Amino acid sequence: MTSGQTERRSFEAVNVGDRFEFSKPPVTTMQLAMYAGASGDFNRIHYDHHFSIEAGLGGVIAHGMLTMGMLAQAVTEWAGPGALVRDIRSRFLSPVRPGDVVVFKGNITEKNGSPVNGDCRLELDGYVVDRLVIRGAATVRLPAA
Ligand SMILES: CC(=O)OP(=O)(O)O
């Protein structure tokens, strides 16, 4: 699955211990340019190859927040329409570069409250092959069945 989750997921249908996986298509230099334009973050490490080499990064790297945006998509794809993301956070652990495929592996660690005002907590790790690049967590309110 890459995008467009259309199935509604209800609070009642979720269990602690449920797992999910979400894979992004390869990161592109166009995405880095578009994210720079949208955010205003024009740090040259995200688009200037020679500058990034001189900075010791081995080439351009994706904005951390772009990678976090991918993590957020993994959350919203799992949650489906009608869900409300109430909290999301992440740590950037290793660079993501154009051409990298980030695969997110998530699990449900908590379920609190009732179907009308309950929240689920998700923990997710993002990998490029077997390299952990981002670790995150989110609190999501799902609709009642
Ligand atoms: C938060 C963030 O995206 O930072 P950077 O542009 O340094 O990756």
Coordinates of N, CA and C and ligand atoms in Angstrom, one line a residue:
M1 N 0.9 -1.2 0.0 CA 0.0 0.0 0.0 C 0.9 1.2 0.0
T2 N 0.6 2.2 -0.9 CA 1.4 3.4 -0.9 C 0.6 4.6 -0.6
S3 N -0.6 4.6 -0.9 CA -1.5 5.8 -0.5 C -2.9 5.5 -0.7
G4 N -3.8 6.4 -0.1 CA -5.2 6.3 -0.4 C -6.0 5.3 0.4
Q5 N -5.6 5.2 1.7 CA -6.4 4.3 2.5 C -7.9 4.9 2.5
T6 N -8.8 4.0 2.1 CA -10.2 4.4 2.1 C -11.1 3.7 3.1
E7 N -10.5 2.6 3.7 CA -11.3 1.9 4.7 C -11.3 2.6 6.0
R8 N -12.5 2.8 6.6 CA -12.6 3.4 7.9 C -12.2 2.4 8.9
R9 N -11.4 2.8 9.9 CA -11.0 1.9 11.0 C -11.7 2.3 12.3
S10 N -12.4 1.5 12.9 CA -13.1 1.9 14.1 C -12.2 1.5 15.4
F11 N -12.5 2.3 16.4 CA -11.8 2.1 17.7 C -12.0 0.6 18.2
E12 N -13.2 0.1 18.0 CA -13.5 -1.2 18.5 C -12.7 -2.3 17.8
A13 N -12.4 -2.0 16.5 CA -11.7 -3.1 15.7 C -10.2 -3.2 16.0
V14 N -9.7 -2.3 16.9 CA -8.3 -2.3 17.1 C -7.9 -3.0 18.4
N15 N -6.8 -3.8 18.4 CA -6.4 -4.4 19.6 C -4.9 -4.1 19.9
V16 N -4.6 -4.0 21.1 CA -3.2 -3.8 21.5 C -2.4 -5.0 21.0
G17 N -1.3 -4.7 20.4 CA -0.5 -5.8 19.8 C -0.7 -5.9 18.3
D18 N -1.7 -5.3 17.7 CA -1.9 -5.3 16.3 C -0.6 -4.7 15.6
R19 N -0.3 -5.2 14.4 CA 0.9 -4.7 13.7 C 0.5 -4.3 12.3
F20 N 1.3 -3.4 11.7 CA 1.0 -3.0 10.4 C 2.3 -2.6 9.7
E21 N 2.3 -2.5 8.4 CA 3.5 -2.2 7.7 C 3.1 -1.2 6.5
F22 N 3.9 -0.3 6.2 CA 3.6 0.7 5.2 C 4.9 1.0 4.5
S23 N 4.9 0.9 3.1 CA 6.1 1.2 2.4 C 5.9 2.3 1.4
K24 N 6.9 3.2 1.4 CA 6.9 4.4 0.5 C 7.6 4.1 -0.8
P25 N 7.2 4.7 -1.9 CA 8.0 4.6 -3.1 C 9.4 5.3 -2.8
P26 N 10.4 5.1 -3.7 CA 11.7 5.7 -3.4 C 11.6 7.2 -3.3
V27 N 12.4 7.8 -2.4 CA 12.5 9.2 -2.2 C 13.1 9.8 -3.4
T28 N 12.6 11.0 -3.8 CA 13.1 11.7 -5.0 C 13.7 13.0 -4.7
T29 N 14.6 13.5 -5.6 CA 15.1 14.8 -5.4 C 14.0 15.9 -5.5
M30 N 13.0 15.6 -6.4 CA 11.9 16.5 -6.6 C 11.1 16.6 -5.2
Q31 N 11.0 15.6 -4.5 CA 10.3 15.7 -3.2 C 11.1 16.6 -2.3
L32 N 12.4 16.5 -2.3 CA 13.2 17.4 -1.4 C 13.0 18.8 -1.8
A33 N 13.0 19.1 -3.1 CA 12.8 20.4 -3.6 C 11.4 21.0 -3.3
M34 N 10.4 20.1 -3.4 CA 9.1 20.6 -3.1 C 8.9 20.8 -1.6
Y35 N 9.5 19.9 -0.8 CA 9.4 20.2 0.6 C 10.2 21.5 1.0
A36 N 11.3 21.7 0.4 CA 12.0 23.0 0.7 C 11.2 24.2 0.4
G37 N 10.5 24.1 -0.8 CA 9.6 25.2 -1.2 C 8.4 25.4 -0.2
A38 N 7.8 24.2 0.2 CA 6.7 24.3 1.1 C 7.0 24.8 2.4
S39 N 8.2 24.4 2.9 CA 8.5 24.7 4.3 C 9.4 25.9 4.5
G40 N 10.1 26.3 3.4 CA 11.1 27.4 3.5 C 12.4 27.0 4.0
D41 N 12.6 25.7 4.2 CA 13.9 25.2 4.7 C 14.8 24.9 3.5
F42 N 15.6 25.9 3.2 CA 16.5 25.7 2.0 C 18.0 25.4 2.4
N43 N 18.1 24.7 3.5 CA 19.5 24.2 3.9 C 20.1 23.5 2.7
R44 N 21.3 23.9 2.3 CA 21.9 23.3 1.1 C 22.2 21.8 1.2
I45 N 22.2 21.3 2.4 CA 22.4 19.8 2.5 C 21.3 19.0 1.9
H46 N 20.2 19.7 1.6 CA 19.1 19.0 1.0 C 19.0 19.0 -0.5
Y47 N 19.9 19.9 -1.2 CA 19.8 19.9 -2.6 C 21.1 20.1 -3.3
D48 N 22.2 20.5 -2.6 CA 23.5 20.8 -3.2 C 24.5 19.7 -2.9
H49 N 24.7 18.9 -4.0 CA 25.5 17.7 -3.8 C 26.9 18.0 -3.3
H50 N 27.6 19.0 -3.9 CA 29.0 19.3 -3.5 C 29.0 19.8 -2.1
F51 N 28.1 20.7 -1.8 CA 28.0 21.2 -0.4 C 27.8 20.1 0.6
S52 N 27.0 19.2 0.3 CA 26.7 18.1 1.2 C 27.9 17.2 1.4
I53 N 28.7 17.0 0.3 CA 29.9 16.2 0.4 C 30.9 16.9 1.3
E54 N 31.0 18.2 1.0 CA 32.0 19.0 1.9 C 31.6 19.0 3.3
A55 N 30.3 18.9 3.6 CA 29.8 18.9 4.9 C 29.9 17.6 5.6
G56 N 30.4 16.6 4.8 CA 30.7 15.3 5.4 C 29.5 14.4 5.4
L57 N 28.5 14.7 4.6 CA 27.3 13.9 4.7 C 27.2 12.8 3.5
G58 N 28.2 12.9 2.6 CA 28.2 11.9 1.6 C 27.2 12.1 0.5
G59 N 26.6 13.3 0.4 CA 25.6 13.6 -0.6 C 24.3 14.2 0.1
V60 N 23.4 14.6 -0.7 CA 22.2 15.2 -0.2 C 21.4 14.3 0.7
I61 N 20.8 14.8 1.7 CA 19.9 14.0 2.6 C 18.5 14.7 2.7
A62 N 17.5 13.9 2.9 CA 16.1 14.4 3.0 C 16.0 15.2 4.3
H63 N 15.1 16.2 4.3 CA 14.8 16.9 5.5 C 14.2 15.9 6.5
G64 N 14.6 16.1 7.7 CA 14.0 15.2 8.8 C 12.5 15.3 8.7
M65 N 12.0 16.5 8.5 CA 10.5 16.6 8.6 C 9.8 16.0 7.4
L66 N 10.5 15.9 6.3 CA 10.0 15.1 5.2 C 9.8 13.7 5.5
T67 N 10.9 13.1 6.2 CA 10.8 11.7 6.6 C 9.7 11.6 7.7
M68 N 9.6 12.6 8.5 CA 8.5 12.5 9.5 C 7.1 12.6 8.8
G69 N 7.0 13.4 7.8 CA 5.8 13.4 7.0 C 5.4 12.0 6.5
M70 N 6.5 11.3 6.0 CA 6.2 9.9 5.6 C 5.7 9.0 6.7
L71 N 6.3 9.2 7.9 CA 5.8 8.5 9.1 C 4.4 8.9 9.4
A72 N 4.1 10.2 9.2 CA 2.7 10.6 9.5 C 1.7 10.0 8.5
Q73 N 2.2 9.8 7.2 CA 1.3 9.1 6.2 C 1.1 7.7 6.6
A74 N 2.2 7.0 7.1 CA 2.0 5.6 7.6 C 0.9 5.6 8.7
V75 N 0.9 6.6 9.6 CA -0.1 6.6 10.6 C -1.5 6.8 10.0
T76 N -1.6 7.8 9.1 CA -3.0 8.1 8.6 C -3.5 7.0 7.7
E77 N -2.6 6.3 7.0 CA -3.0 5.2 6.1 C -3.6 4.1 7.0
W78 N -2.9 3.9 8.1 CA -3.4 2.8 9.0 C -4.8 3.2 9.6
A79 N -4.8 4.5 10.0 CA -6.0 5.0 10.7 C -7.3 5.1 9.8
G80 N -7.1 5.5 8.5 CA -8.2 5.7 7.6 C -8.9 7.0 7.8
P81 N -10.0 7.2 7.0 CA -10.7 8.4 7.1 C -11.5 8.5 8.4
G82 N -11.6 9.8 8.9 CA -12.4 10.0 10.1 C -11.6 10.0 11.3
A83 N -10.3 9.6 11.2 CA -9.4 9.5 12.4 C -8.8 10.9 12.6
L84 N -8.4 11.1 13.9 CA -7.8 12.4 14.3 C -6.5 12.1 14.9
V85 N -5.4 12.6 14.3 CA -4.1 12.4 14.9 C -3.9 13.5 16.0
R86 N -3.8 13.1 17.3 CA -3.8 14.1 18.3 C -2.3 14.4 18.8
D87 N -1.4 13.5 18.5 CA 0.0 13.7 18.9 C 0.8 12.9 18.0
I88 N 2.0 13.4 17.5 CA 2.9 12.6 16.7 C 4.3 13.2 17.0
R89 N 5.2 12.3 17.1 CA 6.6 12.7 17.4 C 7.6 11.7 16.8
S90 N 8.8 12.2 16.6 CA 9.8 11.2 16.0 C 11.2 11.7 16.4
R91 N 12.1 10.7 16.2 CA 13.5 11.0 16.3 C 14.2 10.5 15.0
F92 N 15.1 11.4 14.6 CA 15.7 11.1 13.3 C 17.1 10.4 13.6
L93 N 17.2 9.2 13.2 CA 18.3 8.4 13.6 C 19.4 8.1 12.6
S94 N 19.1 8.3 11.3 CA 20.0 8.0 10.3 C 19.5 8.7 9.0
P95 N 20.5 9.2 8.2 CA 20.0 10.0 7.0 C 19.2 9.1 6.0
V96 N 18.2 9.8 5.4 CA 17.5 9.3 4.3 C 17.8 10.0 3.0
R97 N 18.1 9.3 1.9 CA 18.6 10.0 0.7 C 17.7 9.7 -0.5
P98 N 17.8 10.5 -1.5 CA 17.0 10.2 -2.7 C 17.4 8.7 -3.2
G99 N 16.3 8.1 -3.6 CA 16.5 6.6 -4.0 C 16.2 5.7 -2.9
D100 N 16.2 6.1 -1.6 CA 15.9 5.2 -0.5 C 14.4 4.9 -0.5
V101 N 14.1 3.7 -0.1 CA 12.8 3.2 0.1 C 12.6 3.0 1.6
V102 N 11.7 3.8 2.2 CA 11.5 3.7 3.7 C 10.3 2.8 3.9
V103 N 10.5 1.8 4.7 CA 9.4 0.9 5.1 C 9.1 1.1 6.6
F104 N 7.9 1.4 6.9 CA 7.5 1.6 8.3 C 6.9 0.3 8.9
K105 N 7.3 0.0 10.1 CA 6.7 -1.1 10.8 C 6.1 -0.6 12.1
G106 N 4.9 -0.8 12.3 CA 4.2 -0.2 13.4 C 3.5 -1.2 14.3
N107 N 3.2 -0.9 15.5 CA 2.4 -1.7 16.3 C 1.6 -0.8 17.3
I108 N 0.4 -1.4 17.7 CA -0.5 -0.7 18.6 C -0.1 -1.0 20.1
T109 N 0.3 0.0 20.8 CA 0.8 -0.3 22.2 C -0.1 0.0 23.3
E110 N -1.1 0.8 23.0 CA -2.1 1.2 24.1 C -3.4 1.5 23.4
K111 N -4.5 1.3 24.2 CA -5.8 1.7 23.8 C -6.5 2.2 25.1
N112 N -6.9 3.4 25.1 CA -7.4 4.0 26.3 C -8.8 4.7 26.0
G113 N -9.7 4.6 27.0 CA -11.0 5.3 26.8 C -12.0 4.4 26.2
S114 N -13.1 5.0 25.7 CA -14.2 4.3 25.2 C -14.3 4.7 23.7
P115 N -15.2 3.9 22.9 CA -15.3 4.2 21.5 C -15.7 5.7 21.2
V116 N -16.4 6.4 22.1 CA -16.8 7.7 21.7 C -15.6 8.7 22.0
N117 N -14.7 8.4 22.9 CA -13.6 9.4 23.1 C -12.3 8.6 23.4
G118 N -12.0 7.6 22.8 CA -10.8 6.8 23.1 C -9.7 7.0 22.1
D119 N -8.5 6.8 22.6 CA -7.3 7.0 21.8 C -6.5 5.7 21.7
C120 N -5.8 5.5 20.6 CA -4.9 4.4 20.4 C -3.5 5.0 20.3
R121 N -2.5 4.4 20.9 CA -1.1 4.8 20.7 C -0.4 3.8 19.8
L122 N 0.3 4.4 18.8 CA 1.0 3.6 17.9 C 2.5 3.9 18.0
E123 N 3.3 2.9 17.9 CA 4.8 3.1 17.8 C 5.3 2.6 16.5
L124 N 6.1 3.4 15.8 CA 6.6 3.0 14.5 C 8.1 3.2 14.3
D125 N 8.7 2.3 13.6 CA 10.1 2.4 13.2 C 10.1 2.5 11.6
G126 N 10.9 3.3 11.1 CA 11.1 3.4 9.7 C 12.5 2.9 9.3
Y127 N 12.5 2.0 8.3 CA 13.8 1.3 7.9 C 14.1 1.6 6.4
V128 N 15.4 1.8 6.1 CA 15.9 1.7 4.8 C 16.7 0.4 4.7
V129 N 16.1 -0.6 4.1 CA 16.6 -2.0 4.1 C 16.6 -2.4 5.6
D130 N 17.7 -2.6 6.3 CA 17.7 -3.0 7.7 C 18.3 -1.9 8.6
R131 N 18.4 -0.7 8.0 CA 18.9 0.5 8.8 C 17.8 1.3 9.3
L132 N 17.8 1.4 10.7 CA 16.7 2.2 11.3 C 17.0 3.7 11.1
V133 N 16.0 4.4 10.4 CA 16.3 5.8 10.1 C 15.4 6.7 10.9
I134 N 14.3 6.3 11.3 CA 13.4 7.1 12.1 C 12.6 6.3 13.1
R135 N 12.3 6.8 14.3 CA 11.5 6.1 15.3 C 10.5 7.1 15.7
G136 N 9.2 6.7 15.8 CA 8.2 7.6 16.1 C 7.0 7.0 16.9
A137 N 6.1 7.9 17.3 CA 4.9 7.4 18.0 C 3.8 8.4 17.8
A138 N 2.6 7.9 17.8 CA 1.5 8.8 17.6 C 0.3 8.4 18.5
T139 N -0.5 9.4 18.8 CA -1.8 9.1 19.5 C -2.9 9.4 18.5
V140 N -3.8 8.5 18.3 CA -4.8 8.7 17.2 C -6.2 8.4 17.8
R141 N -7.2 9.2 17.6 CA -8.5 9.0 17.9 C -9.3 8.4 16.7
L142 N -9.8 7.2 16.9 CA -10.5 6.6 15.8 C -12.0 6.8 16.0
P143 N -12.8 6.7 14.9 CA -14.3 6.8 15.1 C -14.8 5.6 15.7
A144 N -15.9 5.7 16.3 CA -16.6 4.5 16.9 C -17.3 3.7 15.7
A145 N -17.5 2.4 15.9 CA -18.0 1.6 14.9 C -19.4 2.1 14.5
Ligands
LIG1 C1 13.6 19.2 11.3 C2 14.2 19.2 9.9 O1 13.6 18.8 8.9 O2 15.5 19.6 9.9 P1 16.5 19.4 8.7 O3 16.1 20.4 7.7 O4 17.9 19.8 9.3 O5 16.5 18.0 8.3

